[in-house]
Amino acid sequence: MAESDWDTVTVLRKKGPTAAQAKSKQAILAAQRRGEDVETSKKWAAGQNKQHSITKNTAKLDRETEELHHDRVTLEVGKVIQQGRQSKGLTQKDLATKINEKPQVIADYESGRAIPNNQVLGKIERAIGERPAGLCWVNG
């Protein structure tokens, strides 16, 4: 049994703390005791339901509601789309499939709830036919 140059080295490493553990109060206090630099910041309204709180900008937003809104398609446009679709014998779903959009998009355009998108309007025009002359797409 001559020389054995085989040295067995076993390295065991402990995994570091997970994100939740690193953020715990215990982990922070332990790091402070070891003298490490610890940066903490309190998130505003963290863990609270603040979606219905009244802010000081509420009155300002109420005053500006009329000015700050997106233009919608007019009801006349919706009727034209609906009549064109029905004249071709298409349902909203069929038209949506034909132009690669969701059926809800067609429903929104026909009801006047949609924010106009020239790409979508162009696809609808090509699918149902001509756009009537002088008809304005936007209500606003």
PDB file of N, CA and C in Angstrom, residues 34-110:
ATOM      1  N   ARG A  34     -24.458  42.137  14.265  1.00  0.00           N
ATOM      2  CA  ARG A  34     -23.166  41.779  13.681  1.00  0.00           C
ATOM      3  C   ARG A  34     -22.431  43.011  13.160  1.00  0.00           C
ATOM      4  N   GLY A  35     -23.091  44.140  13.133  1.00  0.00           N
ATOM      5  CA  GLY A  35     -22.457  45.377  12.691  1.00  0.00           C
ATOM      6  C   GLY A  35     -22.549  45.606  11.193  1.00  0.00           C
ATOM      7  N   GLU A  36     -23.399  44.860  10.523  1.00  0.00           N
ATOM      8  CA  GLU A  36     -23.548  45.038   9.076  1.00  0.00           C
ATOM      9  C   GLU A  36     -24.428  46.252   8.787  1.00  0.00           C
ATOM     10  N   ASP A  37     -24.226  46.830   7.622  1.00  0.00           N
ATOM     11  CA  ASP A  37     -25.067  47.950   7.204  1.00  0.00           C
ATOM     12  C   ASP A  37     -26.420  47.403   6.767  1.00  0.00           C
ATOM     13  N   VAL A  38     -27.452  47.934   7.342  1.00  0.00           N
ATOM     14  CA  VAL A  38     -28.801  47.484   7.012  1.00  0.00           C
ATOM     15  C   VAL A  38     -29.591  48.686   6.535  1.00  0.00           C
ATOM     16  N   GLU A  39     -30.179  48.546   5.362  1.00  0.00           N
ATOM     17  CA  GLU A  39     -31.015  49.624   4.834  1.00  0.00           C
ATOM     18  C   GLU A  39     -32.467  49.168   4.869  1.00  0.00           C
ATOM     19  N   THR A  40     -33.288  49.917   5.538  1.00  0.00           N
ATOM     20  CA  THR A  40     -34.711  49.593   5.587  1.00  0.00           C
ATOM     21  C   THR A  40     -35.491  50.792   5.103  1.00  0.00           C
ATOM     22  N   SER A  41     -36.591  50.513   4.442  1.00  0.00           N
ATOM     23  CA  SER A  41     -37.472  51.599   4.015  1.00  0.00           C
ATOM     24  C   SER A  41     -38.901  51.122   4.171  1.00  0.00           C
ATOM     25  N   LYS A  42     -39.746  51.984   4.664  1.00  0.00           N
ATOM     26  CA  LYS A  42     -41.143  51.638   4.873  1.00  0.00           C
ATOM     27  C   LYS A  42     -41.906  51.990   3.610  1.00  0.00           C
ATOM     28  N   LYS A  43     -42.664  51.027   3.132  1.00  0.00           N
ATOM     29  CA  LYS A  43     -43.483  51.282   1.957  1.00  0.00           C
ATOM     30  C   LYS A  43     -44.730  52.038   2.396  1.00  0.00           C
ATOM     31  N   TRP A  44     -45.135  52.984   1.588  1.00  0.00           N
ATOM     32  CA  TRP A  44     -46.310  53.776   1.919  1.00  0.00           C
ATOM     33  C   TRP A  44     -47.551  52.912   1.787  1.00  0.00           C
ATOM     34  N   ALA A  45     -48.336  52.860   2.809  1.00  0.00           N
ATOM     35  CA  ALA A  45     -49.611  52.133   2.828  1.00  0.00           C
ATOM     36  C   ALA A  45     -49.435  50.651   2.541  1.00  0.00           C
ATOM     37  N   ALA A  46     -48.299  50.094   2.945  1.00  0.00           N
ATOM     38  CA  ALA A  46     -48.051  48.674   2.688  1.00  0.00           C
ATOM     39  C   ALA A  46     -48.990  47.822   3.526  1.00  0.00           C
ATOM     40  N   GLY A  47     -49.609  46.867   2.898  1.00  0.00           N
ATOM     41  CA  GLY A  47     -50.478  45.944   3.602  1.00  0.00           C
ATOM     42  C   GLY A  47     -51.803  46.537   4.033  1.00  0.00           C
ATOM     43  N   GLN A  48     -52.132  47.675   3.508  1.00  0.00           N
ATOM     44  CA  GLN A  48     -53.395  48.310   3.879  1.00  0.00           C
ATOM     45  C   GLN A  48     -54.218  48.520   2.617  1.00  0.00           C
ATOM     46  N   ASN A  49     -55.511  48.555   2.800  1.00  0.00           N
ATOM     47  CA  ASN A  49     -56.392  48.780   1.661  1.00  0.00           C
ATOM     48  C   ASN A  49     -56.594  50.282   1.505  1.00  0.00           C
ATOM     49  N   LYS A  50     -55.756  50.886   0.707  1.00  0.00           N
ATOM     50  CA  LYS A  50     -55.816  52.341   0.533  1.00  0.00           C
ATOM     51  C   LYS A  50     -56.424  52.746  -0.805  1.00  0.00           C
ATOM     52  N   GLN A  51     -57.038  51.812  -1.510  1.00  0.00           N
ATOM     53  CA  GLN A  51     -57.555  52.162  -2.826  1.00  0.00           C
ATOM     54  C   GLN A  51     -58.754  53.099  -2.756  1.00  0.00           C
ATOM     55  N   HIS A  52     -59.422  53.126  -1.611  1.00  0.00           N
ATOM     56  CA  HIS A  52     -60.593  53.983  -1.496  1.00  0.00           C
ATOM     57  C   HIS A  52     -60.335  55.196  -0.614  1.00  0.00           C
ATOM     58  N   SER A  53     -59.089  55.455  -0.286  1.00  0.00           N
ATOM     59  CA  SER A  53     -58.804  56.600   0.575  1.00  0.00           C
ATOM     60  C   SER A  53     -58.953  57.894  -0.223  1.00  0.00           C
ATOM     61  N   ILE A  54     -59.288  58.924   0.457  1.00  0.00           N
ATOM     62  CA  ILE A  54     -59.471  60.222  -0.182  1.00  0.00           C
ATOM     63  C   ILE A  54     -58.142  60.968  -0.127  1.00  0.00           C
ATOM     64  N   THR A  55     -57.695  61.395  -1.272  1.00  0.00           N
ATOM     65  CA  THR A  55     -56.448  62.136  -1.334  1.00  0.00           C
ATOM     66  C   THR A  55     -56.755  63.595  -1.604  1.00  0.00           C
ATOM     67  N   LYS A  56     -55.742  64.412  -1.456  1.00  0.00           N
ATOM     68  CA  LYS A  56     -55.959  65.844  -1.670  1.00  0.00           C
ATOM     69  C   LYS A  56     -56.174  66.192  -3.133  1.00  0.00           C
ATOM     70  N   ASN A  57     -55.874  65.260  -4.051  1.00  0.00           N
ATOM     71  CA  ASN A  57     -56.056  65.530  -5.476  1.00  0.00           C
ATOM     72  C   ASN A  57     -57.448  65.151  -5.974  1.00  0.00           C
ATOM     73  N   THR A  58     -58.276  64.592  -5.109  1.00  0.00           N
ATOM     74  CA  THR A  58     -59.597  64.145  -5.544  1.00  0.00           C
ATOM     75  C   THR A  58     -60.431  65.299  -6.081  1.00  0.00           C
ATOM     76  N   ALA A  59     -60.451  66.405  -5.369  1.00  0.00           N
ATOM     77  CA  ALA A  59     -61.228  67.560  -5.828  1.00  0.00           C
ATOM     78  C   ALA A  59     -60.691  68.084  -7.156  1.00  0.00           C
ATOM     79  N   LYS A  60     -59.377  68.090  -7.288  1.00  0.00           N
ATOM     80  CA  LYS A  60     -58.767  68.557  -8.524  1.00  0.00           C
ATOM     81  C   LYS A  60     -59.168  67.648  -9.687  1.00  0.00           C
ATOM     82  N   LEU A  61     -59.167  66.337  -9.453  1.00  0.00           N
ATOM     83  CA  LEU A  61     -59.565  65.403 -10.499  1.00  0.00           C
ATOM     84  C   LEU A  61     -61.036  65.560 -10.852  1.00  0.00           C
ATOM     85  N   ASP A  62     -61.871  65.812  -9.838  1.00  0.00           N
ATOM     86  CA  ASP A  62     -63.299  66.006 -10.099  1.00  0.00           C
ATOM     87  C   ASP A  62     -63.536  67.217 -10.994  1.00  0.00           C
ATOM     88  N   ARG A  63     -62.779  68.264 -10.769  1.00  0.00           N
ATOM     89  CA  ARG A  63     -62.949  69.475 -11.583  1.00  0.00           C
ATOM     90  C   ARG A  63     -62.494  69.240 -13.022  1.00  0.00           C
ATOM     91  N   GLU A  64     -61.511  68.386 -13.209  1.00  0.00           N
ATOM     92  CA  GLU A  64     -60.924  68.201 -14.533  1.00  0.00           C
ATOM     93  C   GLU A  64     -61.480  66.991 -15.280  1.00  0.00           C
ATOM     94  N   THR A  65     -62.466  66.330 -14.731  1.00  0.00           N
ATOM     95  CA  THR A  65     -62.992  65.113 -15.346  1.00  0.00           C
ATOM     96  C   THR A  65     -63.478  65.366 -16.763  1.00  0.00           C
ATOM     97  N   GLU A  66     -64.101  66.506 -16.977  1.00  0.00           N
ATOM     98  CA  GLU A  66     -64.635  66.799 -18.307  1.00  0.00           C
ATOM     99  C   GLU A  66     -63.523  66.991 -19.327  1.00  0.00           C
ATOM    100  N   GLU A  67     -62.401  67.545 -18.906  1.00  0.00           N
ATOM    101  CA  GLU A  67     -61.322  67.832 -19.846  1.00  0.00           C
ATOM    102  C   GLU A  67     -60.424  66.620 -20.078  1.00  0.00           C
ATOM    103  N   LEU A  68     -60.269  65.766 -19.086  1.00  0.00           N
ATOM    104  CA  LEU A  68     -59.327  64.657 -19.175  1.00  0.00           C
ATOM    105  C   LEU A  68     -60.052  63.343 -19.444  1.00  0.00           C
ATOM    106  N   HIS A  69     -60.447  63.141 -20.677  1.00  0.00           N
ATOM    107  CA  HIS A  69     -61.057  61.876 -21.045  1.00  0.00           C
ATOM    108  C   HIS A  69     -60.616  61.508 -22.454  1.00  0.00           C
ATOM    109  N   HIS A  70     -60.674  60.231 -22.736  1.00  0.00           N
ATOM    110  CA  HIS A  70     -60.305  59.761 -24.069  1.00  0.00           C
ATOM    111  C   HIS A  70     -61.490  59.923 -25.006  1.00  0.00           C
ATOM    112  N   ASP A  71     -61.184  60.259 -26.244  1.00  0.00           N
ATOM    113  CA  ASP A  71     -62.235  60.329 -27.247  1.00  0.00           C
ATOM    114  C   ASP A  71     -62.740  58.917 -27.528  1.00  0.00           C
ATOM    115  N   ARG A  72     -64.020  58.809 -27.762  1.00  0.00           N
ATOM    116  CA  ARG A  72     -64.638  57.515 -28.073  1.00  0.00           C
ATOM    117  C   ARG A  72     -65.196  57.583 -29.483  1.00  0.00           C
ATOM    118  N   VAL A  73     -65.433  56.412 -30.057  1.00  0.00           N
ATOM    119  CA  VAL A  73     -66.070  56.394 -31.375  1.00  0.00           C
ATOM    120  C   VAL A  73     -67.520  56.827 -31.209  1.00  0.00           C
ATOM    121  N   THR A  74     -68.075  57.426 -32.236  1.00  0.00           N
ATOM    122  CA  THR A  74     -69.455  57.912 -32.153  1.00  0.00           C
ATOM    123  C   THR A  74     -70.433  56.747 -32.319  1.00  0.00           C
ATOM    124  N   LEU A  75     -71.658  56.978 -31.886  1.00  0.00           N
ATOM    125  CA  LEU A  75     -72.683  55.939 -32.035  1.00  0.00           C
ATOM    126  C   LEU A  75     -73.014  55.703 -33.505  1.00  0.00           C
ATOM    127  N   GLU A  76     -72.883  56.769 -34.314  1.00  0.00           N
ATOM    128  CA  GLU A  76     -73.132  56.602 -35.747  1.00  0.00           C
ATOM    129  C   GLU A  76     -72.152  55.603 -36.351  1.00  0.00           C
ATOM    130  N   VAL A  77     -70.898  55.670 -35.902  1.00  0.00           N
ATOM    131  CA  VAL A  77     -69.879  54.731 -36.382  1.00  0.00           C
ATOM    132  C   VAL A  77     -70.269  53.323 -35.963  1.00  0.00           C
ATOM    133  N   GLY A  78     -70.725  53.187 -34.735  1.00  0.00           N
ATOM    134  CA  GLY A  78     -71.157  51.878 -34.244  1.00  0.00           C
ATOM    135  C   GLY A  78     -72.285  51.309 -35.077  1.00  0.00           C
ATOM    136  N   LYS A  79     -73.232  52.187 -35.432  1.00  0.00           N
ATOM    137  CA  LYS A  79     -74.361  51.728 -36.264  1.00  0.00           C
ATOM    138  C   LYS A  79     -73.896  51.332 -37.655  1.00  0.00           C
ATOM    139  N   VAL A  80     -72.956  52.094 -38.216  1.00  0.00           N
ATOM    140  CA  VAL A  80     -72.432  51.770 -39.549  1.00  0.00           C
ATOM    141  C   VAL A  80     -71.723  50.415 -39.516  1.00  0.00           C
ATOM    142  N   ILE A  81     -70.926  50.193 -38.468  1.00  0.00           N
ATOM    143  CA  ILE A  81     -70.220  48.908 -38.336  1.00  0.00           C
ATOM    144  C   ILE A  81     -71.235  47.776 -38.200  1.00  0.00           C
ATOM    145  N   GLN A  82     -72.244  48.007 -37.358  1.00  0.00           N
ATOM    146  CA  GLN A  82     -73.252  46.968 -37.133  1.00  0.00           C
ATOM    147  C   GLN A  82     -74.021  46.658 -38.418  1.00  0.00           C
ATOM    148  N   GLN A  83     -74.455  47.707 -39.143  1.00  0.00           N
ATOM    149  CA  GLN A  83     -75.202  47.491 -40.378  1.00  0.00           C
ATOM    150  C   GLN A  83     -74.340  46.807 -41.439  1.00  0.00           C
ATOM    151  N   GLY A  84     -73.076  47.229 -41.541  1.00  0.00           N
ATOM    152  CA  GLY A  84     -72.169  46.604 -42.511  1.00  0.00           C
ATOM    153  C   GLY A  84     -71.924  45.140 -42.182  1.00  0.00           C
ATOM    154  N   ARG A  85     -71.768  44.871 -40.897  1.00  0.00           N
ATOM    155  CA  ARG A  85     -71.538  43.495 -40.451  1.00  0.00           C
ATOM    156  C   ARG A  85     -72.758  42.623 -40.746  1.00  0.00           C
ATOM    157  N   GLN A  86     -73.949  43.167 -40.426  1.00  0.00           N
ATOM    158  CA  GLN A  86     -75.175  42.396 -40.643  1.00  0.00           C
ATOM    159  C   GLN A  86     -75.467  42.210 -42.127  1.00  0.00           C
ATOM    160  N   SER A  87     -75.115  43.200 -42.952  1.00  0.00           N
ATOM    161  CA  SER A  87     -75.346  43.057 -44.394  1.00  0.00           C
ATOM    162  C   SER A  87     -74.474  41.957 -44.998  1.00  0.00           C
ATOM    163  N   LYS A  88     -73.324  41.718 -44.393  1.00  0.00           N
ATOM    164  CA  LYS A  88     -72.456  40.628 -44.845  1.00  0.00           C
ATOM    165  C   LYS A  88     -72.843  39.298 -44.198  1.00  0.00           C
ATOM    166  N   GLY A  89     -73.821  39.334 -43.275  1.00  0.00           N
ATOM    167  CA  GLY A  89     -74.269  38.119 -42.602  1.00  0.00           C
ATOM    168  C   GLY A  89     -73.290  37.615 -41.553  1.00  0.00           C
ATOM    169  N   LEU A  90     -72.540  38.542 -40.950  1.00  0.00           N
ATOM    170  CA  LEU A  90     -71.532  38.168 -39.954  1.00  0.00           C
ATOM    171  C   LEU A  90     -72.026  38.469 -38.545  1.00  0.00           C
ATOM    172  N   THR A  91     -71.661  37.627 -37.604  1.00  0.00           N
ATOM    173  CA  THR A  91     -71.893  37.945 -36.188  1.00  0.00           C
ATOM    174  C   THR A  91     -70.693  38.753 -35.708  1.00  0.00           C
ATOM    175  N   GLN A  92     -70.812  39.304 -34.488  1.00  0.00           N
ATOM    176  CA  GLN A  92     -69.682  40.037 -33.935  1.00  0.00           C
ATOM    177  C   GLN A  92     -68.466  39.123 -33.829  1.00  0.00           C
ATOM    178  N   LYS A  93     -68.707  37.889 -33.435  1.00  0.00           N
ATOM    179  CA  LYS A  93     -67.606  36.923 -33.294  1.00  0.00           C
ATOM    180  C   LYS A  93     -66.965  36.630 -34.645  1.00  0.00           C
ATOM    181  N   ASP A  94     -67.795  36.477 -35.682  1.00  0.00           N
ATOM    182  CA  ASP A  94     -67.262  36.204 -37.025  1.00  0.00           C
ATOM    183  C   ASP A  94     -66.399  37.359 -37.517  1.00  0.00           C
ATOM    184  N   LEU A  95     -66.909  38.581 -37.331  1.00  0.00           N
ATOM    185  CA  LEU A  95     -66.151  39.759 -37.757  1.00  0.00           C
ATOM    186  C   LEU A  95     -64.845  39.856 -36.977  1.00  0.00           C
ATOM    187  N   ALA A  96     -64.909  39.608 -35.678  1.00  0.00           N
ATOM    188  CA  ALA A  96     -63.706  39.673 -34.850  1.00  0.00           C
ATOM    189  C   ALA A  96     -62.678  38.648 -35.307  1.00  0.00           C
ATOM    190  N   THR A  97     -63.133  37.454 -35.606  1.00  0.00           N
ATOM    191  CA  THR A  97     -62.224  36.409 -36.082  1.00  0.00           C
ATOM    192  C   THR A  97     -61.607  36.809 -37.418  1.00  0.00           C
ATOM    193  N   LYS A  98     -62.417  37.412 -38.269  1.00  0.00           N
ATOM    194  CA  LYS A  98     -61.958  37.809 -39.604  1.00  0.00           C
ATOM    195  C   LYS A  98     -60.853  38.871 -39.536  1.00  0.00           C
ATOM    196  N   ILE A  99     -60.932  39.757 -38.551  1.00  0.00           N
ATOM    197  CA  ILE A  99     -59.934  40.829 -38.444  1.00  0.00           C
ATOM    198  C   ILE A  99     -58.915  40.563 -37.329  1.00  0.00           C
ATOM    199  N   ASN A 100     -58.926  39.357 -36.772  1.00  0.00           N
ATOM    200  CA  ASN A 100     -57.972  38.962 -35.719  1.00  0.00           C
ATOM    201  C   ASN A 100     -58.056  39.840 -34.482  1.00  0.00           C
ATOM    202  N   GLU A 101     -59.252  40.100 -34.030  1.00  0.00           N
ATOM    203  CA  GLU A 101     -59.485  40.834 -32.783  1.00  0.00           C
ATOM    204  C   GLU A 101     -60.427  40.019 -31.921  1.00  0.00           C
ATOM    205  N   LYS A 102     -60.592  40.453 -30.669  1.00  0.00           N
ATOM    206  CA  LYS A 102     -61.521  39.769 -29.772  1.00  0.00           C
ATOM    207  C   LYS A 102     -62.939  40.262 -30.039  1.00  0.00           C
ATOM    208  N   PRO A 103     -63.945  39.406 -29.813  1.00  0.00           N
ATOM    209  CA  PRO A 103     -65.337  39.824 -30.028  1.00  0.00           C
ATOM    210  C   PRO A 103     -65.722  41.042 -29.186  1.00  0.00           C
ATOM    211  N   GLN A 104     -65.115  41.193 -28.014  1.00  0.00           N
ATOM    212  CA  GLN A 104     -65.414  42.347 -27.159  1.00  0.00           C
ATOM    213  C   GLN A 104     -65.022  43.665 -27.831  1.00  0.00           C
ATOM    214  N   VAL A 105     -63.974  43.626 -28.655  1.00  0.00           N
ATOM    215  CA  VAL A 105     -63.541  44.832 -29.368  1.00  0.00           C
ATOM    216  C   VAL A 105     -64.650  45.289 -30.317  1.00  0.00           C
ATOM    217  N   ILE A 106     -65.235  44.355 -31.045  1.00  0.00           N
ATOM    218  CA  ILE A 106     -66.322  44.689 -31.973  1.00  0.00           C
ATOM    219  C   ILE A 106     -67.521  45.227 -31.192  1.00  0.00           C
ATOM    220  N   ALA A 107     -67.845  44.572 -30.074  1.00  0.00           N
ATOM    221  CA  ALA A 107     -68.971  45.017 -29.244  1.00  0.00           C
ATOM    222  C   ALA A 107     -68.732  46.437 -28.737  1.00  0.00           C
ATOM    223  N   ASP A 108     -67.504  46.739 -28.342  1.00  0.00           N
ATOM    224  CA  ASP A 108     -67.186  48.083 -27.852  1.00  0.00           C
ATOM    225  C   ASP A 108     -67.311  49.128 -28.959  1.00  0.00           C
ATOM    226  N   TYR A 109     -66.845  48.795 -30.150  1.00  0.00           N
ATOM    227  CA  TYR A 109     -66.958  49.748 -31.265  1.00  0.00           C
ATOM    228  C   TYR A 109     -68.424  49.981 -31.632  1.00  0.00           C
ATOM    229  N   GLU A 110     -69.224  48.937 -31.649  1.00  0.00           N
ATOM    230  CA  GLU A 110     -70.631  49.082 -32.031  1.00  0.00           C
ATOM    231  C   GLU A 110     -71.431  49.844 -30.980  1.00  0.00           C
TER     232      GLU A 110
END
